[in-house]
PDB file of C-alpha atoms in Angstrom:
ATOM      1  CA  UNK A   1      -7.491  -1.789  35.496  1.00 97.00           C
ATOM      2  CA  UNK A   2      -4.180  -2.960  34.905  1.00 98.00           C
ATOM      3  CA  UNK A   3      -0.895  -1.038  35.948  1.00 98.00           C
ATOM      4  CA  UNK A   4       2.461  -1.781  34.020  1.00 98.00           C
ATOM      5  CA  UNK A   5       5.510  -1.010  35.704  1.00 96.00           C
ATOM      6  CA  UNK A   6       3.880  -1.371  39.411  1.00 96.00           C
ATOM      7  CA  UNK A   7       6.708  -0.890  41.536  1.00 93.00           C
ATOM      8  CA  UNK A   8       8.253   2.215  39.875  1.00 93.00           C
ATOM      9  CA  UNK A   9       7.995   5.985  41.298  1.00 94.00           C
ATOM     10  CA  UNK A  10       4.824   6.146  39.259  1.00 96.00           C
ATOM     11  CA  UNK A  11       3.847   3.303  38.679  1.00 96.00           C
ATOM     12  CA  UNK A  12       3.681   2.731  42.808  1.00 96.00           C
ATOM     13  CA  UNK A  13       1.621   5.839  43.325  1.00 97.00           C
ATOM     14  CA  UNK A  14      -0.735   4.895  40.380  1.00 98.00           C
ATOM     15  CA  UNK A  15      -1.760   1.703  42.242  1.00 97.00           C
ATOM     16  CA  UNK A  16      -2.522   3.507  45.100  1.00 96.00           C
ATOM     17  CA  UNK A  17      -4.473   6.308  43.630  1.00 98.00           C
ATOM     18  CA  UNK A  18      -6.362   4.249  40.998  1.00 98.00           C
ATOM     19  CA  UNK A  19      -7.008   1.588  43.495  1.00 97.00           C
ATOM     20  CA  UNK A  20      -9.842   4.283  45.159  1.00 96.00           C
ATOM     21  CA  UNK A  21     -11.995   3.785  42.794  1.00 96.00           C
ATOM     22  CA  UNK A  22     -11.036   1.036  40.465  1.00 96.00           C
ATOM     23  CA  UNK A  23      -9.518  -2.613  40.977  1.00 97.00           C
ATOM     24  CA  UNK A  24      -6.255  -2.844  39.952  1.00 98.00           C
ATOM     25  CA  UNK A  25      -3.976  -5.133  39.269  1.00 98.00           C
ATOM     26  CA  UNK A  26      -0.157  -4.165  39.499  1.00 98.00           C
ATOM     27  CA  UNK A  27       2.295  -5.836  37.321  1.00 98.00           C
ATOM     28  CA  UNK A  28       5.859  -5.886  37.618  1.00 96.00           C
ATOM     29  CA  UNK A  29       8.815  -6.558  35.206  1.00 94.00           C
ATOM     30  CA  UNK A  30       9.033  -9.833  36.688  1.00 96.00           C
ATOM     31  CA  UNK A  31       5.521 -10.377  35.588  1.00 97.00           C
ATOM     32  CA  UNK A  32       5.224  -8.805  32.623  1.00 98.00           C
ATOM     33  CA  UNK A  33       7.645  -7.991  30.021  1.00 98.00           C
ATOM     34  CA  UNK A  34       6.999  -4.917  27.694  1.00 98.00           C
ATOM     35  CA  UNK A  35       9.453  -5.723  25.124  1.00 98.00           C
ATOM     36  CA  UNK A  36       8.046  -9.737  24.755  1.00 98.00           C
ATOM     37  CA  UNK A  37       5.095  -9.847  23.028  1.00 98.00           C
ATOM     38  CA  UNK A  38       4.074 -13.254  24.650  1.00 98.00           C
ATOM     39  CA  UNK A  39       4.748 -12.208  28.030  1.00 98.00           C
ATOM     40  CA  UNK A  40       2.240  -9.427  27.910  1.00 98.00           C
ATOM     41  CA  UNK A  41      -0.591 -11.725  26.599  1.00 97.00           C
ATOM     42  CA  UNK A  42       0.453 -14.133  29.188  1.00 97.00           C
ATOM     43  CA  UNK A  43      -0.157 -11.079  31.747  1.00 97.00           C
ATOM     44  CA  UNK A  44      -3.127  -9.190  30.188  1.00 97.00           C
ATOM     45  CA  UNK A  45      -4.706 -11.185  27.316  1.00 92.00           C
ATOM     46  CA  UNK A  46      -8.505 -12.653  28.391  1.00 90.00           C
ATOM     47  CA  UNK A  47      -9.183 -10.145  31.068  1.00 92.00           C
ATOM     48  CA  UNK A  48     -11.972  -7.446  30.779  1.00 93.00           C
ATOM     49  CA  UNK A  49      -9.448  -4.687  31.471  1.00 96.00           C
ATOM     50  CA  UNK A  50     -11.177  -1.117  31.857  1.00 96.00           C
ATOM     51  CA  UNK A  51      -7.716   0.512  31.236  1.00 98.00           C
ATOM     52  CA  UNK A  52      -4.166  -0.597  30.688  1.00 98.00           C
ATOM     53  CA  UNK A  53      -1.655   2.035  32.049  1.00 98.00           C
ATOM     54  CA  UNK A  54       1.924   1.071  30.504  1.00 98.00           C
ATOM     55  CA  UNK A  55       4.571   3.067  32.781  1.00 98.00           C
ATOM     56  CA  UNK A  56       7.673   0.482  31.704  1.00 97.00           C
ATOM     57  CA  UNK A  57      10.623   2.231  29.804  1.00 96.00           C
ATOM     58  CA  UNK A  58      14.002   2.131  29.703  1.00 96.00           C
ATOM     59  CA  UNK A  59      14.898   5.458  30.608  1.00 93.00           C
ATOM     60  CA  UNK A  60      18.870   5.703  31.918  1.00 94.00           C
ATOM     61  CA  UNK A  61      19.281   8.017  28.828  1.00 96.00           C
ATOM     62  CA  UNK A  62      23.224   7.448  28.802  1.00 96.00           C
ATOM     63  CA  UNK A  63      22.411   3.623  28.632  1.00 97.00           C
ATOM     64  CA  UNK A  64      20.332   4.295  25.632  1.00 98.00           C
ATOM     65  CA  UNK A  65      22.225   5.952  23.692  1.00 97.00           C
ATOM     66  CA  UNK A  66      24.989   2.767  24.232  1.00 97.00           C
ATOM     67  CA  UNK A  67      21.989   0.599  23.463  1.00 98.00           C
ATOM     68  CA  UNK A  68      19.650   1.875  20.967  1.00 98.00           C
ATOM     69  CA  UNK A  69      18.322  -1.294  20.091  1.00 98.00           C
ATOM     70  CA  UNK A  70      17.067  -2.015  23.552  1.00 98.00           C
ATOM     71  CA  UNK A  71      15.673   1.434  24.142  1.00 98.00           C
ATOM     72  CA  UNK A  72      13.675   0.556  20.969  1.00 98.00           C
ATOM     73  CA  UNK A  73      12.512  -2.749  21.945  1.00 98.00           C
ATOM     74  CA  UNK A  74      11.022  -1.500  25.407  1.00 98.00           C
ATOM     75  CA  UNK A  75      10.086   1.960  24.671  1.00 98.00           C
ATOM     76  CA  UNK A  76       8.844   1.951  21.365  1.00 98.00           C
ATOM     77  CA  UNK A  77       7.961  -1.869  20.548  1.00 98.00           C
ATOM     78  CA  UNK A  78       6.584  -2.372  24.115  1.00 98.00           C
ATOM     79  CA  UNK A  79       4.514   0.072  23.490  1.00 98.00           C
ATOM     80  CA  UNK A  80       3.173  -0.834  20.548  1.00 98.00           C
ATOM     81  CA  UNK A  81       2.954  -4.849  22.630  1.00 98.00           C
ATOM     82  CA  UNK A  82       0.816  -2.923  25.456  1.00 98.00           C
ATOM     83  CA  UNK A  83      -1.571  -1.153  23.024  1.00 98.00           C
ATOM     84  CA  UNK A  84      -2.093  -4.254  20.518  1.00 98.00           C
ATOM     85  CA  UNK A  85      -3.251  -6.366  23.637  1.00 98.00           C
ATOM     86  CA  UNK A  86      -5.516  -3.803  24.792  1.00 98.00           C
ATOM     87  CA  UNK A  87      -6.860  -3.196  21.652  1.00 97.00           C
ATOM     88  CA  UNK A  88      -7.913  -6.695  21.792  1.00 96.00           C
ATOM     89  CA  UNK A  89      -9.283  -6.470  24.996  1.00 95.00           C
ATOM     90  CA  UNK A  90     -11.465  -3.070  24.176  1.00 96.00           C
ATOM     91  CA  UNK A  91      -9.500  -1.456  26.889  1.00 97.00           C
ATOM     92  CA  UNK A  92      -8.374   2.266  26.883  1.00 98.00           C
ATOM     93  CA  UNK A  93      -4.221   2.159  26.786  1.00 98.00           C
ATOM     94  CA  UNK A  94      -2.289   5.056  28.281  1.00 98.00           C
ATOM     95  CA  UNK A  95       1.588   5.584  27.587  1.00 98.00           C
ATOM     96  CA  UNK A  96       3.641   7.511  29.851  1.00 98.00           C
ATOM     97  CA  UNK A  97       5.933   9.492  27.824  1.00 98.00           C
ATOM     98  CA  UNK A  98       8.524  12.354  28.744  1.00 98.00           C
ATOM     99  CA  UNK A  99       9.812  16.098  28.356  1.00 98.00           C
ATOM    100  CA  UNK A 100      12.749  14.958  26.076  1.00 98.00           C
ATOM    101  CA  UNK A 101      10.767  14.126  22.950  1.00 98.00           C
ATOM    102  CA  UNK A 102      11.195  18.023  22.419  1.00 98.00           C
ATOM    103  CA  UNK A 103      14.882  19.693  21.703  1.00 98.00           C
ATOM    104  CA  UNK A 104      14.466  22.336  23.909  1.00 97.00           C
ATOM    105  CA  UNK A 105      15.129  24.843  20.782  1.00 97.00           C
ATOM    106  CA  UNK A 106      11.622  26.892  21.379  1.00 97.00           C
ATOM    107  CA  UNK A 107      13.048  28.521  24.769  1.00 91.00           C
ATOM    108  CA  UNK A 108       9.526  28.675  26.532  1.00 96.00           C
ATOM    109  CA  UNK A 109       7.412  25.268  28.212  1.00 98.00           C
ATOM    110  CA  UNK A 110       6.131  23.474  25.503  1.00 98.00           C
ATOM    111  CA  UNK A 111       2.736  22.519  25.095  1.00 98.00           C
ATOM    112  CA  UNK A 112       1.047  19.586  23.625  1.00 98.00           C
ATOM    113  CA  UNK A 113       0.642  21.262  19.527  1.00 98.00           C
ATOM    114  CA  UNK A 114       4.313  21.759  19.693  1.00 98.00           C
ATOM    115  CA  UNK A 115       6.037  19.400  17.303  1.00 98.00           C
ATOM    116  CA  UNK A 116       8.395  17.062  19.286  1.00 98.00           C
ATOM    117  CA  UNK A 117      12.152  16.930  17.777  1.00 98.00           C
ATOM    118  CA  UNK A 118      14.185  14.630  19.874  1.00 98.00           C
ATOM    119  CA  UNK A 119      17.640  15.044  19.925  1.00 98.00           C
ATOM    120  CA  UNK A 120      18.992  11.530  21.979  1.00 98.00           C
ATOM    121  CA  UNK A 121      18.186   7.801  21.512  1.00 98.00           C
ATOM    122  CA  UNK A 122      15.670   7.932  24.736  1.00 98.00           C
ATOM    123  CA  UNK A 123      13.500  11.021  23.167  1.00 98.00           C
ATOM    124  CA  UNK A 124      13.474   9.344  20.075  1.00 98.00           C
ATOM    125  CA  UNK A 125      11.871   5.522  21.650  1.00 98.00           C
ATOM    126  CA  UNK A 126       9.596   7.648  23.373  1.00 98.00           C
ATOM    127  CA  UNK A 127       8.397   9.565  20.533  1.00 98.00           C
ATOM    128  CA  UNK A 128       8.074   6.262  18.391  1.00 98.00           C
ATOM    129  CA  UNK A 129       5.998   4.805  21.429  1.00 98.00           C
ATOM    130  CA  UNK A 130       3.850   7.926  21.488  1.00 98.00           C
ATOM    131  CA  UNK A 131       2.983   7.159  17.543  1.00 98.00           C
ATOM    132  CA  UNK A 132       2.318   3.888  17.849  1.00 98.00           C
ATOM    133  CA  UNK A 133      -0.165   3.727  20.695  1.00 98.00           C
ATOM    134  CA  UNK A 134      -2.155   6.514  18.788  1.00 98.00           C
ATOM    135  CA  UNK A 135      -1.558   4.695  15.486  1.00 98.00           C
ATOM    136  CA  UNK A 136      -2.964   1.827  17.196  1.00 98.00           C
ATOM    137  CA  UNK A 137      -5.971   2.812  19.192  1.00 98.00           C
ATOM    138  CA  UNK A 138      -8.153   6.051  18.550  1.00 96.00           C
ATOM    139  CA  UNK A 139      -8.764   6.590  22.688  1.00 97.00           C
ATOM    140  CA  UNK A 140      -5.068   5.815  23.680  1.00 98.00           C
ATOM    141  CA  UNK A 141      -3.676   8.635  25.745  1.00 98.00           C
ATOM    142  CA  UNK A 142      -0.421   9.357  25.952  1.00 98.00           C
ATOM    143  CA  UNK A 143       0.591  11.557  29.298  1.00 98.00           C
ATOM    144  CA  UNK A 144       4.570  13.561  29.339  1.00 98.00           C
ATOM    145  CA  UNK A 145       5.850  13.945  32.420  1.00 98.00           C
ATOM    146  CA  UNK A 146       9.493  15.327  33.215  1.00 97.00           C
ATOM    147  CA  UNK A 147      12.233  15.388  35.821  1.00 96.00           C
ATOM    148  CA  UNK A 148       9.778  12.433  38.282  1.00 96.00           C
ATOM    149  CA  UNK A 149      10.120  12.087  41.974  1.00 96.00           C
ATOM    150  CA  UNK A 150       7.862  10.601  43.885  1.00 95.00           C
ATOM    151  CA  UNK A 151       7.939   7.886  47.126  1.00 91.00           C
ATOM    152  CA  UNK A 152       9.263   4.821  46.207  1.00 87.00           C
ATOM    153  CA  UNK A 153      11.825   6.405  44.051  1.00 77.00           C
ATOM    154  CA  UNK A 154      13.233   5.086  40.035  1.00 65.00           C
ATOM    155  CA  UNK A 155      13.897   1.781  39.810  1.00 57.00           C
ATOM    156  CA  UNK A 156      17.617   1.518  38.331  1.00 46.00           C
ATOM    157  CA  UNK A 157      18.602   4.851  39.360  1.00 50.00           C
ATOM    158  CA  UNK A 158      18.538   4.088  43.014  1.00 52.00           C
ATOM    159  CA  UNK A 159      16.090   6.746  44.319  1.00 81.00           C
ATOM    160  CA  UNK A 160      15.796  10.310  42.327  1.00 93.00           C
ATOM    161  CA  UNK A 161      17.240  13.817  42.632  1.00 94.00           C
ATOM    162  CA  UNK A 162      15.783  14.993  45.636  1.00 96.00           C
ATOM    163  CA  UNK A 163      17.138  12.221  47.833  1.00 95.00           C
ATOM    164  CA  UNK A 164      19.979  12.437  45.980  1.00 94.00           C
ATOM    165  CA  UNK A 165      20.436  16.326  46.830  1.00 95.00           C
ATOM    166  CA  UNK A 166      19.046  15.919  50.883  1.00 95.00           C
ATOM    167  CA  UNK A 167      21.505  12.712  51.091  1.00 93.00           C
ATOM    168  CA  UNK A 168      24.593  14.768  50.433  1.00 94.00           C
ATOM    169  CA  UNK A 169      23.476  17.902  51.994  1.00 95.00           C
ATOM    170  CA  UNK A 170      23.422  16.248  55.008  1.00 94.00           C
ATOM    171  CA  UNK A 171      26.687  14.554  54.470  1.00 92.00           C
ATOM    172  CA  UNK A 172      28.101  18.267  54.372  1.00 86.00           C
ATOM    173  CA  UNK A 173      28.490  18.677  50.609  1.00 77.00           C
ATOM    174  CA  UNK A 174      29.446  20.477  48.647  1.00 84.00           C
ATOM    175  CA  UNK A 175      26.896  20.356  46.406  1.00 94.00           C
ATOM    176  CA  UNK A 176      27.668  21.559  42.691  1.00 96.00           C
ATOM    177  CA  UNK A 177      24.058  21.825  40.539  1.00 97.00           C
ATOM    178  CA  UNK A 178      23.164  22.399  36.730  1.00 97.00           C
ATOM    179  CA  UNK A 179      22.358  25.905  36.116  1.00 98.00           C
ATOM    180  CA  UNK A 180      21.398  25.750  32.436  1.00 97.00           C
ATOM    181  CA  UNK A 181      18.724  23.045  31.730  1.00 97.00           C
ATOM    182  CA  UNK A 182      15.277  23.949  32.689  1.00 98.00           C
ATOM    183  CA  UNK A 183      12.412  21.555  33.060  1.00 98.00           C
ATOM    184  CA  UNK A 184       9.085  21.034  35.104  1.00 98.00           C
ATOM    185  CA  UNK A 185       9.211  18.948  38.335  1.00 98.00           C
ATOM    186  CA  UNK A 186       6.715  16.092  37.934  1.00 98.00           C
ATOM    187  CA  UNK A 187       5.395  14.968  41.573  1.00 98.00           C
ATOM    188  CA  UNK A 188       4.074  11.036  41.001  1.00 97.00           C
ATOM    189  CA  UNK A 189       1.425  11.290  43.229  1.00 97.00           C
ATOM    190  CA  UNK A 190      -0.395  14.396  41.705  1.00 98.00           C
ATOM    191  CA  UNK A 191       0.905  12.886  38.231  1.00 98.00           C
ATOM    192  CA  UNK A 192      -1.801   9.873  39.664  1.00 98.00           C
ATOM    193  CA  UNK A 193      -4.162  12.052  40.643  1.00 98.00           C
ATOM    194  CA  UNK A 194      -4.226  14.057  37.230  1.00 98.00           C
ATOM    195  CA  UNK A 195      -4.568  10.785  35.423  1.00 98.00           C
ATOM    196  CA  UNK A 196      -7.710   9.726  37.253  1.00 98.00           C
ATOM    197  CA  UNK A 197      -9.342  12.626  36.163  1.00 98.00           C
ATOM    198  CA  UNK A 198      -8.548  12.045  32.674  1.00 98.00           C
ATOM    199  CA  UNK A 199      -9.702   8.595  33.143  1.00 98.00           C
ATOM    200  CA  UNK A 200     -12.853   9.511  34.329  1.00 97.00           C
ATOM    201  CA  UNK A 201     -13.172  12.053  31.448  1.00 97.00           C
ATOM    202  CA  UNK A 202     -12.036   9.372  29.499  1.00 97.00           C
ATOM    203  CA  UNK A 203      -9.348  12.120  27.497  1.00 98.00           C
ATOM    204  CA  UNK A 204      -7.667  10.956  24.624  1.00 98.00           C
ATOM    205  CA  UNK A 205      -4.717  12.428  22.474  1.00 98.00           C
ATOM    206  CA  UNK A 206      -1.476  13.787  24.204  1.00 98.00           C
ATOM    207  CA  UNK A 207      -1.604  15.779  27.556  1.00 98.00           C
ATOM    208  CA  UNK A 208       0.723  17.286  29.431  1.00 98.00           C
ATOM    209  CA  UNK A 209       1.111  16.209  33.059  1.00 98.00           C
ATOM    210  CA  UNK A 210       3.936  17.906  35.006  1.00 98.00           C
ATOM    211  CA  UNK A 211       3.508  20.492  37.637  1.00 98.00           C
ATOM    212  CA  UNK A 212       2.881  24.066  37.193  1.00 98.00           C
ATOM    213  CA  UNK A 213       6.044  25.708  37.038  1.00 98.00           C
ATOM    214  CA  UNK A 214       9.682  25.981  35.217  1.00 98.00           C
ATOM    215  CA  UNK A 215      13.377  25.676  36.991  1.00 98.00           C
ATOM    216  CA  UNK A 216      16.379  24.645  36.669  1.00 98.00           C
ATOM    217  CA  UNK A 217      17.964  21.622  38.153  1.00 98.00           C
ATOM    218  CA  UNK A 218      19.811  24.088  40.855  1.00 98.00           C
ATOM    219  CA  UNK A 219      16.912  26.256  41.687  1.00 98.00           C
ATOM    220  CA  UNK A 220      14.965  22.297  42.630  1.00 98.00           C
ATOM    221  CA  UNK A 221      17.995  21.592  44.850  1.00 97.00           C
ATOM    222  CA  UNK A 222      18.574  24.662  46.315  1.00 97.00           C
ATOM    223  CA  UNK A 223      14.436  24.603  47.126  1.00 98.00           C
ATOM    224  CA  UNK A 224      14.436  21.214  48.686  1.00 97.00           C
ATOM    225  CA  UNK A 225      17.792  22.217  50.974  1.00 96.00           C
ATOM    226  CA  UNK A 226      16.215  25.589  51.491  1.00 96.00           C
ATOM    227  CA  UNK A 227      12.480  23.628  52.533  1.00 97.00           C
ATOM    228  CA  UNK A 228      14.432  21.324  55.033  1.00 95.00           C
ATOM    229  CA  UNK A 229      16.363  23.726  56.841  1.00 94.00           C
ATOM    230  CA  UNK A 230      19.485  22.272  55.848  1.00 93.00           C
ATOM    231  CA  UNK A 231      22.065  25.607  55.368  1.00 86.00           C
ATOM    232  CA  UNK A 232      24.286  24.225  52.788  1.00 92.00           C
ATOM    233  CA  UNK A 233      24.807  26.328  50.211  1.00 93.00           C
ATOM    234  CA  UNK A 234      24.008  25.226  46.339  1.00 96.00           C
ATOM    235  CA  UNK A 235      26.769  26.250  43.718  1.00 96.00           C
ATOM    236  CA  UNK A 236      25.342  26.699  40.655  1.00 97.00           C
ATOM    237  CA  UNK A 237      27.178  25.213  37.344  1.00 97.00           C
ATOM    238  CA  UNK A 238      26.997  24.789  33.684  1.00 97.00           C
ATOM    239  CA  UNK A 239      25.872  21.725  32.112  1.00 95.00           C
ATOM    240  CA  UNK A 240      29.826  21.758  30.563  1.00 94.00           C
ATOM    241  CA  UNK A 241      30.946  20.755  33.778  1.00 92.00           C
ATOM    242  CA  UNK A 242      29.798  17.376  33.268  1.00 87.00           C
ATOM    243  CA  UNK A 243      30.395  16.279  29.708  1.00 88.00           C
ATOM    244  CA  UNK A 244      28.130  13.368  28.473  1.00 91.00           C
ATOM    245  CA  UNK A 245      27.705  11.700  25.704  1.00 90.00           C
ATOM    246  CA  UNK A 246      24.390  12.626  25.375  1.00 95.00           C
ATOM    247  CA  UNK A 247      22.347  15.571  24.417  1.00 95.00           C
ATOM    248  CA  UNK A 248      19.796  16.913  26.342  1.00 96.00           C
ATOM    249  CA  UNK A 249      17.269  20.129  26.108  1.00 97.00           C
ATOM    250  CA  UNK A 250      18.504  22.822  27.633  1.00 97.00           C
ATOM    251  CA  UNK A 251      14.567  23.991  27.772  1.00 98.00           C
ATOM    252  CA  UNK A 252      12.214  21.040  28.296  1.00 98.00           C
ATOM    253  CA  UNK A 253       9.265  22.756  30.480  1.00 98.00           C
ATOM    254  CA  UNK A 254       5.816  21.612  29.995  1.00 98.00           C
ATOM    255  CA  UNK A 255       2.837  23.406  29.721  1.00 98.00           C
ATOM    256  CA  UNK A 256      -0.566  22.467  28.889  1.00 98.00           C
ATOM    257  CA  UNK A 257      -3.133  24.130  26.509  1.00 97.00           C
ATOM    258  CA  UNK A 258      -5.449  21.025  27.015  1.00 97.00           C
ATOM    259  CA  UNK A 259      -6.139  21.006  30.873  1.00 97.00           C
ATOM    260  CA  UNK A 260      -8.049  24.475  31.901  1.00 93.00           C
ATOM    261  CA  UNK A 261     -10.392  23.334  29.013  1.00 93.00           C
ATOM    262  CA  UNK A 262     -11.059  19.931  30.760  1.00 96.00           C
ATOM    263  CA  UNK A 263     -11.697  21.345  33.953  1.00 96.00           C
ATOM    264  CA  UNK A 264      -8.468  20.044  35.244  1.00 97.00           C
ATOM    265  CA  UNK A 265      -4.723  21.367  36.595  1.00 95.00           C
ATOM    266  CA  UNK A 266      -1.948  20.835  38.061  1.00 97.00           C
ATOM    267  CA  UNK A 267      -0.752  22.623  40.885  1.00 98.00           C
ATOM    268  CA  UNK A 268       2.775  24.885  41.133  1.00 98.00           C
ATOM    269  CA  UNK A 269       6.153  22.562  41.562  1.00 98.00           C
ATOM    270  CA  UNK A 270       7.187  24.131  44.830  1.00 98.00           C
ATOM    271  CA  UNK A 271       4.047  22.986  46.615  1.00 98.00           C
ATOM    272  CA  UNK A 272       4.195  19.828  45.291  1.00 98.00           C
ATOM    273  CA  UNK A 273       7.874  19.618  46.563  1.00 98.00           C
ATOM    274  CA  UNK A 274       6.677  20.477  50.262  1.00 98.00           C
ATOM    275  CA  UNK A 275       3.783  17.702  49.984  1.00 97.00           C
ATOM    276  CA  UNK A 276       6.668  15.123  48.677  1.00 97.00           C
ATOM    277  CA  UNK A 277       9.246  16.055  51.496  1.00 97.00           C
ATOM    278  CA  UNK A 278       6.358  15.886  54.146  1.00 96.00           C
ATOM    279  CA  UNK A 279       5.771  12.208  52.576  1.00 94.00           C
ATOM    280  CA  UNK A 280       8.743  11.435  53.142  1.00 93.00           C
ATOM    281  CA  UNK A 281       9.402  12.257  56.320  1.00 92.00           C
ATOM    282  CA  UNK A 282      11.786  15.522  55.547  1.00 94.00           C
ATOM    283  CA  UNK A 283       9.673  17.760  56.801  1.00 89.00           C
ATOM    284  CA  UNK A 284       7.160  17.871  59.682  1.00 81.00           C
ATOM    285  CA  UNK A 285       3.355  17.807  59.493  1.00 67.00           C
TER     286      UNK A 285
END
């Protein structure tokens, strides 16, 4: 089994889970580049691959919308790279894909028979790399996640909300949170436990993967400085406050409609967020 984007928050966690039960082999972007057709036959062509689990994308969405042509070329081309080579190889592909290929618009979690409607450059490479691996391969699987944290934190972002909230708690503040998008916390490490069931149930079609659970960006905050102990207090603010150039959903939650009838869930966000901040060292036990 082969494991694309190795040394990412997921991608990390997916080596380790996987690895129980399968051999895998981890690539980085060093080793393997999405976007380059040859590099991924370099990487994965002639090898009896079981499953090739494509986590790369370019997902600074403010550095997509500057450059749509790249997002395209790693999000939506890569994609189609990844599922041509393991086509070839008569391996099942799996696409990580995201929240944002939905508006927000419907103003409840969306589920995976909801028509996605992106409204920024990174929804729309992610939707286009959703259509392609199906397009391509009958079993692909594509899995949505949203708003990731998980161990070894995003590559590019320098490590993800949480740390980013507990880093300046602890510096004293203040801390100033969006009050007005709403999403569903995606821990990796159940996100890589969820997908080994699928695996072994060998699912196919788009699932949603996130944990149980809606909130806003300031209610995840004020949780993880609540769970820590840290007494700072969490201000929350509107969106407005910091003007971008790109739009995102107000309302992005997932749900699923295809788990409970697969015998599989995910568990609610806030217990995920204890498990992460005990990982981490946060919290004891």
């Amino acid at each position: 089994m082969a494991v694309i984007g190795a040394r990412g928050q997921l991608g990390s966690d997916l080596v380790r889970v996987l690895s129980e039960r399968y051999e895998v082999v981890g690539f980085t972007h060093e080793e393997l580049e999405v976007a380059d057709m040859a590099s991924v036959e370099r990487a994965l062509g002639g090898r009896d691959w079981a499953a090739i689990v494509n986590t790369a994308a370019f997902h600074r969405v403010e550095a997509c919308e500057a450059d749509p042509e790249r997002a395209f070329r790693v999000n939506a081309l890569g994609a189609l790279n990844v599922a041509r080579v393991a086509r070839a190889a008569g391996a099942k592909c799996v696409y990580i894909s995201t929240d944002y290929v939905f508006d927000g618009a419907k103003g409840g979690p969306y589920l995976e028979s909801d028509p996605p409607r992106p409204i920024n450059v990174y929804g729309a490479s992610k939707l286009a790399g959703e259509q392609l691996c199906l397009m391509t391969l009958d079993d692909a699987l594509v899995l949505r996640i949203s708003s990731v944290f998980g161990r070894a934190g995003a590559s590019g972002k320098g490590g993800n909300f949480v740390e980013t909230i507990l880093q300046k708690a602890r510096a004293g503040g203040p801390l100033r949170v969006v009050a007005d998008q709403f999403m569903s916390p995606s821990y990796t490490l159940d996100v890589a436990r969820l997908l080994m069931g699928l695996l072994e149930k060998d699912v196919r079609g788009v699932v949603h993967g996130a944990n149980q659970g809606v909130c806003s960006w300031h209610e995840l905050a004020q949780e993880a400085v609540r769970l820590c102990g840290l007494g700072v207090g969490v201000e929350p603010i509107p969106s407005s406050a910091f003007p971008s150039p790109v739009k995102r959903p107000p309302y992005s939650a997932l749900a699923s409609e295809r788990l409970a009838a697969l015998g599989l869930k995910t568990r609610p966000w806030r217990e995920a967020l204890g498990d992460y901040l005990r990982e981490k060292g946060h919290l004891a036990g």
